[in-house]
C-alpha positions as a Markdown table, in Angstrom:
| # | Residue | x | y | z |
|---|---|---|---|---|
| 1 | Met | -172.1 | -21.3 | 53.5 |
| 2 | Ser | -169.2 | -23.2 | 51.9 |
| 3 | Glu | -169.2 | -26.9 | 51.5 |
| 4 | Asp | -166.2 | -27.3 | 53.9 |
| 5 | Ala | -168.1 | -25.4 | 56.6 |
| 6 | Ala | -171.2 | -27.5 | 56.2 |
| 7 | Arg | -169.1 | -30.6 | 56.4 |
| 8 | Arg | -167.4 | -29.4 | 59.7 |
| 9 | Arg | -170.8 | -28.5 | 61.1 |
| 10 | Ala | -172.2 | -32.0 | 60.3 |
| 11 | Glu | -169.2 | -33.7 | 61.8 |
| 12 | Lys | -169.6 | -31.6 | 65.0 |
| 13 | Ala | -173.2 | -32.5 | 65.2 |
| 14 | Glu | -172.4 | -36.2 | 64.7 |
| 15 | Arg | -169.8 | -36.2 | 67.5 |
| 16 | Ala | -172.1 | -34.4 | 69.8 |
| 17 | Glu | -174.8 | -37.0 | 69.1 |
| 18 | Tyr | -172.4 | -39.8 | 69.7 |
| 19 | His | -171.3 | -38.4 | 73.1 |
| 20 | Ala | -174.9 | -37.7 | 74.2 |
| 21 | Glu | -175.8 | -41.3 | 73.3 |
| 22 | Ala | -172.8 | -42.7 | 75.2 |
| 23 | Leu | -173.8 | -40.6 | 78.3 |
| 24 | Arg | -177.4 | -41.9 | 78.1 |
| 25 | Arg | -176.2 | -45.5 | 77.9 |
| 26 | Arg | -173.8 | -45.0 | 80.8 |
| 27 | Gly | -176.6 | -43.5 | 82.9 |
| 28 | Glu | -178.9 | -46.5 | 82.1 |
| 29 | Glu | -176.2 | -48.9 | 83.1 |
| 30 | Glu | -175.5 | -47.1 | 86.3 |
| 31 | Ser | -179.2 | -47.0 | 87.1 |
| 32 | Ala | -179.5 | -50.8 | 86.5 |
| 33 | Gln | -176.6 | -51.4 | 88.9 |
| 34 | Ala | -178.2 | -49.1 | 91.5 |
| 35 | Gln | -181.6 | -50.8 | 91.1 |
| 36 | Val | -179.9 | -54.1 | 92.1 |
| 37 | Leu | -178.7 | -52.5 | 95.3 |
| 38 | Ile | -182.1 | -51.1 | 96.0 |
| 39 | Asp | -183.9 | -54.4 | 95.5 |
| 40 | Arg | -181.4 | -56.1 | 97.8 |
| 41 | Phe | -182.0 | -53.3 | 100.4 |
| 42 | Val | -185.8 | -53.7 | 100.2 |
| 43 | Ala | -185.5 | -57.5 | 100.7 |
| 44 | Arg | -183.1 | -57.1 | 103.7 |
| 45 | Ala | -185.1 | -54.3 | 105.3 |
| 46 | Thr | -188.4 | -56.2 | 105.0 |
| 47 | Gln | -186.8 | -59.4 | 106.4 |
| 48 | Ala | -185.2 | -57.4 | 109.3 |
| 49 | Gly | -188.6 | -55.8 | 110.0 |
| 50 | Leu | -187.3 | -52.2 | 109.5 |
| 51 | Pro | -190.3 | -50.0 | 110.1 |
| 52 | Thr | -191.7 | -48.2 | 107.1 |
| 53 | Glu | -193.7 | -45.0 | 106.9 |
| 54 | Arg | -195.7 | -43.0 | 104.5 |
| 55 | Leu | -193.1 | -40.8 | 102.7 |
| 56 | Ala | -193.7 | -37.1 | 102.6 |
| 57 | Ala | -192.4 | -34.8 | 99.9 |
| 58 | Arg | -191.5 | -31.1 | 100.3 |
| 59 | Pro | -191.7 | -28.4 | 97.7 |
| 60 | Trp | -188.4 | -26.9 | 96.5 |
| 61 | Thr | -189.6 | -23.6 | 98.0 |
| 62 | Gly | -189.1 | -25.2 | 101.4 |
| 63 | Arg | -192.5 | -24.4 | 102.8 |
| 64 | Gly | -194.7 | -27.2 | 104.0 |
| 65 | Arg | -194.8 | -31.0 | 103.4 |
| 66 | Tyr | -196.9 | -32.9 | 101.1 |
| 67 | Arg | -198.5 | -36.3 | 101.7 |
| 68 | Thr | -197.7 | -39.0 | 99.2 |
| 69 | Asp | -199.1 | -42.5 | 98.4 |
| 70 | Val | -195.7 | -44.1 | 98.8 |
| 71 | Glu | -194.8 | -46.3 | 101.7 |
| 72 | Gly | -191.1 | -46.9 | 102.4 |
| 73 | Trp | -188.0 | -45.6 | 104.0 |
| 74 | Tyr | -186.1 | -42.3 | 104.0 |
| 75 | Leu | -182.5 | -42.7 | 103.1 |
| 76 | Arg | -181.1 | -39.3 | 104.0 |
| 77 | Arg | -181.5 | -37.4 | 107.3 |
| 78 | Asp | -182.9 | -34.4 | 105.5 |
| 79 | Arg | -185.7 | -36.7 | 104.1 |
| 80 | Ser | -184.9 | -35.6 | 100.5 |
| 81 | Val | -184.6 | -39.2 | 99.1 |
| 82 | Gly | -186.5 | -42.3 | 99.8 |
| 83 | Val | -187.0 | -45.9 | 98.7 |
| 84 | Gly | -190.5 | -47.4 | 98.4 |
| 85 | Leu | -191.7 | -50.9 | 99.3 |
| 86 | Asp | -192.1 | -51.3 | 95.5 |
| 87 | Gly | -188.3 | -50.9 | 95.1 |
| 88 | Gly | -188.7 | -47.4 | 93.6 |
| 89 | Tyr | -186.2 | -44.6 | 94.2 |
| 90 | Tyr | -187.9 | -41.3 | 94.9 |
| 91 | Val | -186.5 | -37.8 | 95.1 |
| 92 | Leu | -188.7 | -36.1 | 97.7 |
| 93 | Val | -188.2 | -32.5 | 96.7 |
| 94 | Val | -190.9 | -31.6 | 94.2 |
| 95 | Ala | -192.3 | -28.6 | 92.4 |
| 96 | Pro | -194.8 | -26.6 | 94.5 |
| 97 | Glu | -198.3 | -28.1 | 94.0 |
| 98 | Arg | -201.5 | -26.1 | 94.4 |
| 99 | Phe | -203.4 | -27.4 | 97.4 |
| 100 | Gly | -200.6 | -29.9 | 97.9 |
| 101 | Arg | -200.8 | -29.6 | 101.7 |
| 102 | Trp | -204.4 | -30.9 | 101.6 |
| 103 | Arg | -204.2 | -33.5 | 98.9 |
| 104 | Thr | -202.0 | -36.5 | 98.3 |
| 105 | Val | -199.3 | -35.7 | 95.8 |
| 106 | Pro | -198.3 | -38.4 | 93.4 |
| 107 | Leu | -194.6 | -39.3 | 93.3 |
| 108 | His | -192.8 | -40.7 | 90.3 |
| 109 | Arg | -190.0 | -43.2 | 90.4 |
| 110 | Thr | -186.6 | -41.7 | 89.5 |
| 111 | Pro | -183.8 | -43.7 | 87.9 |
| 112 | Pro | -181.5 | -44.4 | 90.9 |
| 113 | Pro | -177.9 | -43.1 | 90.8 |
| 114 | Leu | -174.9 | -44.9 | 92.2 |
| 115 | Gln | -173.7 | -41.7 | 93.7 |
| 116 | Val | -176.4 | -39.8 | 95.6 |
| 117 | Gly | -175.9 | -36.0 | 95.7 |
| 118 | Lys | -173.4 | -36.1 | 92.8 |
| 119 | Gly | -172.3 | -32.6 | 92.1 |
| 120 | Ala | -173.4 | -31.3 | 95.5 |
| 121 | Arg | -171.3 | -29.5 | 98.0 |
| 122 | Asp | -168.5 | -31.2 | 99.8 |
| 123 | Gly | -169.8 | -33.9 | 102.2 |
| 124 | Glu | -173.2 | -34.1 | 100.6 |
| 125 | Ser | -172.4 | -36.8 | 98.1 |
| 126 | Val | -172.4 | -40.4 | 99.2 |
| 127 | Thr | -172.5 | -43.7 | 97.4 |
| 128 | Leu | -175.9 | -45.4 | 97.2 |
| 129 | Glu | -174.5 | -48.6 | 98.6 |
| 130 | Ala | -173.1 | -46.8 | 101.7 |
| 131 | Leu | -176.4 | -44.9 | 102.2 |
| 132 | Leu | -178.4 | -48.1 | 102.0 |
| 133 | Glu | -176.1 | -49.9 | 104.4 |
| 134 | Met | -176.3 | -47.0 | 106.9 |
| 135 | Arg | -180.1 | -47.0 | 106.7 |
| 136 | Leu | -180.1 | -50.8 | 107.4 |
| 137 | Thr | -178.0 | -50.4 | 110.5 |
| 138 | Glu | -180.1 | -47.5 | 112.0 |
| 139 | Thr | -182.7 | -48.5 | 114.4 |
| 140 | Asp | -184.8 | -45.3 | 114.3 |
| 141 | Ser | -186.2 | -43.5 | 111.3 |
| 142 | Pro | -183.7 | -40.8 | 110.2 |
| 143 | Arg | -184.7 | -37.3 | 111.3 |
| 144 | Gly | -183.5 | -34.2 | 109.8 |
């Protein structure tokens, strides 16, 4: 390999690393902004007495529901996203779990996005702020 080709390859790798780092930083900043919205939602929902429930997850295969140890609110009517009393943002579609129907399946907090459903089909994407506000104004738990 010539010296010129090696230099071009190193420059490309450096640019790719720079863009990946910028994307990571932007994602962290977005999640920090979204977490402020979620914390505000949890405080307002608790103060308003919005009823909580034990969140359930479903496997991405679509068959069955799994119990979890997270208490909170569903944000979407299809019950694919929830917020816990702990202020955690949870995606409630998980990998299939052996014996998941009979055991409690652990959920892990996900960094919250400002745009829920980003990249989804038309009409499935909504800002987190709008979704939280809609959930606060609903009187019943969302069904879907």
